[in-house]
Structure formats: C-alpha cells, structure tokens
C-alpha cells in the first residue's frame, strides 16, 4: 500500500545533541509537511516543501531545519534540542487534486529530550 | 490562528449517529472546510472536505450551511473505533494545503 513512513517511531536524544528525523513516502506527492505536536495540543505546522521549494512558517524556531533530497524523502533536523522540543513530530504529504489538497500523515516520531 | 470553533468534547452511544458541529463565521469564498481526525497516538486521518455543497463519502457526511458560516460532520453509525479528536479546518488551495489545527472535539463513543 502507498504510504507515509516515519523512522524511527521513538527517538531519545540528549539536551543540545543534534537529531534527525526521517520521513519517506510512496505516494509520489509533490508536497511534504512537518508538524510538531506537543502533549495534549493540536499539531502545529513547522514548514513544508512544494516540490523543492522550502516554505518556513514565520514562528518556526531557527533550531529546526529541513532537507528534501528527492521527492520521496524529507528530513527534519533539530540542531540543538531543548527540553521544550520534546513532542510528536508528524510528516504529511499531499498533492493538488480537484483544486484542493488532501494530506496523508505518517504515524509520527515521538522525540524525548533528556 | 485557527479560524474555527468546536465544542471541546462530545459523547455518542455506539451505533447512533454522531453529529459534530463547527463554526467558521469568517470563512471566505475560496476557502474549503476540511475534517480530519486523530485517534490516540496516531497521525491525523483525512475524513472529508467541502466548499459549498453537502458531501458524503464512505466515512462520513458533511453538511455546510447555506451561508457557509458553520458545518456539521456526521458519522452515521458510530463505533468504538471512532473515538478520536476531530478537527474542523478551514483553508484555501492557495496555501498549498497548509493546515492550521484548532483544538478539535474529543468524541467519545460509549457502548
């Protein structure tokens, strides 16, 4: 089945130690998104790629970076994780169809910062 | 900020219809209403979307008022597996599908 895959599902990192989260998709969608979801809160969009064009949300901290080497893969890099960055990180994909976008989400990576 | 208002929580008996309301009084003409749900510890799942007309698919029905200021998501025969947080989101195609999630409605389906 076509899907959005996130690895690892659980990630533990130390305070200040860089960490990379991975997302891949078999849907061949041209748009990929990263969301952050803290405990008991709604998902919050960090940034998205439209093809190779990177679009950062205005309030996304500089500590968060992203790479998209090809259509299938997208990475979230946290340069110096703080305790406040502990959260579920969700990757999603979509494409324009019928004038709208329907997003497909991965299962998420739960990040713990010690 | 989210452009929608939803009740914080709702209960529904198993097998009955679940009707989840959403207010979006500032919606503009080119904005769609989307519904997603998030079952505990999973990623959100697309349910349905609409512009003006009522829509139905295998999961749910979406009823949009004529003035488009509110809508209702209907799960016709709720099951225990429908227990989730349901998000009503308003967005336009020009933002490349970016979703601004509000707080959503926690639907609890009870036996």
Short mmCIF file of C-alpha atoms in Angstrom, two decimals:
data_model
loop_
_atom_site.label_atom_id
_atom_site.label_comp_id
_atom_site.label_asym_id
_atom_site.label_seq_id
_atom_site.Cartn_x
_atom_site.Cartn_y
_atom_site.Cartn_z
CA UNK A 1 0.00 0.00 0.00
CA UNK A 2 1.12 3.52 -0.74
CA UNK A 3 2.01 5.23 2.48
CA UNK A 4 3.97 7.72 4.57
CA UNK A 5 6.70 6.16 6.68
CA UNK A 6 8.47 7.78 9.59
CA UNK A 7 11.61 6.46 11.22
CA UNK A 8 12.27 5.95 13.97
CA UNK A 9 8.93 5.82 15.77
CA UNK A 10 10.60 6.73 19.05
CA UNK A 11 13.76 8.78 19.39
CA UNK A 12 15.63 9.76 22.52
CA UNK A 13 18.29 12.46 22.35
CA UNK A 14 20.28 14.44 24.85
CA UNK A 15 19.87 18.13 25.51
CA UNK A 16 21.83 20.00 22.84
CA UNK A 17 22.71 16.92 20.78
CA UNK A 18 21.64 17.25 17.12
CA UNK A 19 18.99 14.82 15.96
CA UNK A 20 17.49 13.96 12.57
CA UNK A 21 14.04 12.54 11.96
CA UNK A 22 13.19 10.86 8.67
CA UNK A 23 10.11 10.66 6.50
CA UNK A 24 9.59 8.79 3.26
CA UNK A 25 6.58 8.37 1.00
CA UNK A 26 5.49 6.05 -1.76
CA UNK A 27 2.61 8.28 -2.88
CA UNK A 28 4.73 10.39 -5.24
CA UNK A 29 3.18 13.53 -3.78
CA UNK A 30 4.93 16.79 -4.52
CA UNK A 31 4.16 18.48 -1.20
CA UNK A 32 5.62 17.34 2.12
CA UNK A 33 4.97 18.87 5.55
CA UNK A 34 6.40 18.67 9.04
CA UNK A 35 4.21 19.27 12.07
CA UNK A 36 5.07 19.40 15.76
CA UNK A 37 2.51 18.12 18.27
CA UNK A 38 3.16 18.62 21.96
CA UNK A 39 1.29 16.68 24.59
CA UNK A 40 -2.46 17.41 24.66
CA UNK A 41 -2.11 20.03 21.92
CA UNK A 42 -3.08 20.16 18.27
CA UNK A 43 -0.47 19.66 15.53
CA UNK A 44 1.40 22.82 14.57
CA UNK A 45 2.87 23.29 11.11
CA UNK A 46 6.64 23.91 11.12
CA UNK A 47 7.35 24.08 7.36
CA UNK A 48 6.59 22.44 4.07
CA UNK A 49 8.16 21.71 0.71
CA UNK A 50 6.31 22.33 -2.52
CA UNK A 51 8.48 20.29 -4.86
CA UNK A 52 11.94 21.63 -4.00
CA UNK A 53 10.69 24.99 -2.73
CA UNK A 54 11.03 25.30 1.04
CA UNK A 55 8.38 27.28 2.93
CA UNK A 56 9.03 28.11 6.56
CA UNK A 57 6.28 29.16 8.96
CA UNK A 58 7.05 32.56 10.47
CA UNK A 59 7.18 31.31 14.05
CA UNK A 60 9.24 28.17 13.46
CA UNK A 61 12.46 28.47 15.52
CA UNK A 62 15.79 28.57 13.66
CA UNK A 63 16.76 25.47 15.61
CA UNK A 64 14.57 23.48 13.20
CA UNK A 65 15.81 22.81 9.69
CA UNK A 66 14.67 20.53 6.90
CA UNK A 67 16.07 18.82 3.85
CA UNK A 68 14.35 17.19 0.91
CA UNK A 69 16.94 15.43 -1.27
CA UNK A 70 14.31 13.93 -3.60
CA UNK A 71 10.55 13.53 -3.99
CA UNK A 72 10.36 10.53 -1.70
CA UNK A 73 12.37 11.65 1.31
CA UNK A 74 12.25 14.55 3.74
CA UNK A 75 14.28 15.10 6.91
CA UNK A 76 13.75 17.22 10.00
CA UNK A 77 16.95 18.35 11.70
CA UNK A 78 16.90 19.77 15.21
CA UNK A 79 20.28 21.40 15.69
CA UNK A 80 20.30 21.81 19.46
CA UNK A 81 17.28 20.16 21.05
CA UNK A 82 15.96 21.69 24.22
CA UNK A 83 13.60 20.14 26.74
CA UNK A 84 10.78 22.13 25.16
CA UNK A 85 11.28 20.34 21.85
CA UNK A 86 10.04 17.05 23.24
CA UNK A 87 6.99 16.27 21.13
CA UNK A 88 5.48 14.07 18.46
CA UNK A 89 6.74 15.06 15.01
CA UNK A 90 4.36 14.32 12.18
CA UNK A 91 5.20 14.15 8.50
CA UNK A 92 2.48 14.53 5.90
CA UNK A 93 2.24 14.58 2.11
CA UNK A 94 -0.26 15.86 -0.39
CA UNK A 95 -0.79 16.86 -3.98
CA UNK A 96 -3.20 19.21 -5.68
CA UNK A 97 -6.25 17.27 -6.88
CA UNK A 98 -9.52 18.85 -7.91
CA UNK A 99 -8.39 22.23 -6.63
CA UNK A 100 -7.72 21.01 -3.11
CA UNK A 101 -5.09 19.22 -1.06
CA UNK A 102 -5.80 16.10 0.99
CA UNK A 103 -3.00 15.36 3.42
CA UNK A 104 -1.77 11.89 4.28
CA UNK A 105 0.00 11.66 7.63
CA UNK A 106 2.63 9.29 8.85
CA UNK A 107 2.43 7.66 12.29
CA UNK A 108 4.79 10.21 13.81
CA UNK A 109 8.10 10.10 15.67
CA UNK A 110 7.93 10.72 19.39
CA UNK A 111 11.01 12.65 20.47
CA UNK A 112 12.22 12.60 24.06
CA UNK A 113 14.95 15.02 25.19
CA UNK A 114 16.91 14.07 28.30
CA UNK B 1 -4.74 31.17 14.45
CA UNK B 2 -7.40 28.59 13.70
CA UNK B 3 -10.47 30.02 12.03
CA UNK B 4 -12.88 27.52 13.55
CA UNK B 5 -14.68 26.94 16.84
CA UNK B 6 -15.65 23.46 18.02
CA UNK B 7 -17.00 22.04 21.28
CA UNK B 8 -14.26 20.64 23.46
CA UNK B 9 -15.86 17.23 23.88
CA UNK B 10 -18.89 15.14 22.97
CA UNK B 11 -20.23 11.72 23.81
CA UNK B 12 -22.11 9.39 21.49
CA UNK B 13 -23.68 5.98 22.02
CA UNK B 14 -22.34 3.17 19.87
CA UNK B 15 -24.48 2.61 16.79
CA UNK B 16 -26.02 6.07 16.92
CA UNK B 17 -25.20 8.98 14.64
CA UNK B 18 -22.51 11.37 15.85
CA UNK B 19 -23.07 14.98 14.81
CA UNK B 20 -20.04 17.20 15.30
CA UNK B 21 -20.60 20.94 14.83
CA UNK B 22 -18.10 23.54 13.69
CA UNK B 23 -18.38 27.33 13.44
CA UNK B 24 -16.35 29.18 10.82
CA UNK B 25 -18.09 32.53 10.63
CA UNK B 26 -15.15 34.32 8.95
CA UNK B 27 -14.75 31.83 6.11
CA UNK B 28 -14.04 33.45 2.75
CA UNK B 29 -15.39 32.46 -0.64
CA UNK B 30 -12.41 30.41 -1.78
CA UNK B 31 -11.88 28.51 1.46
CA UNK B 32 -12.76 24.88 1.93
CA UNK B 33 -13.89 23.12 5.10
CA UNK B 34 -11.82 20.05 5.91
CA UNK B 35 -12.32 17.46 8.61
CA UNK B 36 -9.54 15.30 10.00
CA UNK B 37 -9.49 13.03 12.99
CA UNK B 38 -6.70 11.78 15.21
CA UNK B 39 -7.02 8.53 17.08
CA UNK B 40 -4.83 8.36 20.16
CA UNK B 41 -1.09 8.05 19.37
CA UNK B 42 -1.65 8.01 15.60
CA UNK B 43 -1.21 10.61 12.87
CA UNK B 44 -4.27 12.59 11.78
CA UNK B 45 -6.50 11.00 9.15
CA UNK B 46 -8.38 12.84 6.42
CA UNK B 47 -12.16 12.36 6.57
CA UNK B 48 -13.89 14.69 4.13
CA UNK B 49 -13.92 18.22 2.75
CA UNK B 50 -16.37 20.57 1.04
CA UNK B 51 -16.77 24.05 -0.38
CA UNK B 52 -20.50 24.82 -0.61
CA UNK B 53 -22.40 21.64 -1.25
CA UNK B 54 -23.02 18.83 1.16
CA UNK B 55 -20.64 15.94 0.68
CA UNK B 56 -20.73 12.24 1.54
CA UNK B 57 -18.14 9.51 1.38
CA UNK B 58 -17.68 6.08 2.89
CA UNK B 59 -16.64 7.54 6.23
CA UNK B 60 -18.96 10.47 6.85
CA UNK B 61 -21.24 13.22 5.59
CA UNK B 62 -20.51 16.93 5.68
CA UNK B 63 -23.37 19.39 5.89
CA UNK B 64 -22.45 23.03 5.20
CA UNK B 65 -25.00 25.78 5.91
CA UNK B 66 -26.10 27.97 3.05
CA UNK B 67 -24.20 30.99 4.42
CA UNK B 68 -21.16 28.71 4.93
CA UNK B 69 -20.63 30.02 8.45
CA UNK B 70 -20.99 26.62 10.04
CA UNK B 71 -20.90 22.93 9.22
CA UNK B 72 -21.65 19.56 10.76
CA UNK B 73 -19.76 16.32 10.35
CA UNK B 74 -22.00 13.29 10.62
CA UNK B 75 -20.76 9.79 11.40
CA UNK B 76 -23.93 7.82 10.64
CA UNK B 77 -23.31 4.78 12.84
CA UNK B 78 -20.58 5.50 15.36
CA UNK B 79 -18.41 2.63 16.59
CA UNK B 80 -15.93 2.44 19.45
CA UNK B 81 -13.14 2.83 16.87
CA UNK B 82 -14.47 6.30 16.02
CA UNK B 83 -13.33 7.58 19.41
CA UNK B 84 -10.86 10.31 18.47
CA UNK B 85 -10.20 14.04 18.34
CA UNK B 86 -11.99 15.55 15.34
CA UNK B 87 -10.56 18.68 13.77
CA UNK B 88 -12.51 21.07 11.57
CA UNK B 89 -10.13 23.19 9.48
CA UNK B 90 -10.72 25.99 7.01
CA UNK B 91 -8.10 26.57 4.36
CA UNK B 92 -7.74 27.65 0.76
CA UNK B 93 -5.92 25.92 -2.08
CA UNK B 94 -3.52 28.82 -2.46
CA UNK B 95 -1.73 27.98 0.78
CA UNK B 96 -0.64 24.64 -0.68
CA UNK B 97 -2.83 22.78 1.71
CA UNK B 98 -1.31 24.12 4.92
CA UNK B 99 -3.48 23.07 7.83
CA UNK B 100 -3.91 25.28 10.88
CA UNK B 101 -5.33 22.96 13.52
CA UNK B 102 -7.61 24.26 16.25
CA UNK B 103 -8.28 22.45 19.49
CA UNK B 104 -10.77 20.00 17.95
CA UNK B 105 -13.58 17.99 19.54
CA UNK B 106 -12.82 14.91 21.58
CA UNK B 107 -15.52 12.42 20.60
CA UNK B 108 -16.03 9.51 22.97
CA UNK B 109 -18.17 6.68 21.65
CA UNK B 110 -19.56 4.63 24.50
CA UNK B 111 -21.01 1.09 24.46
#
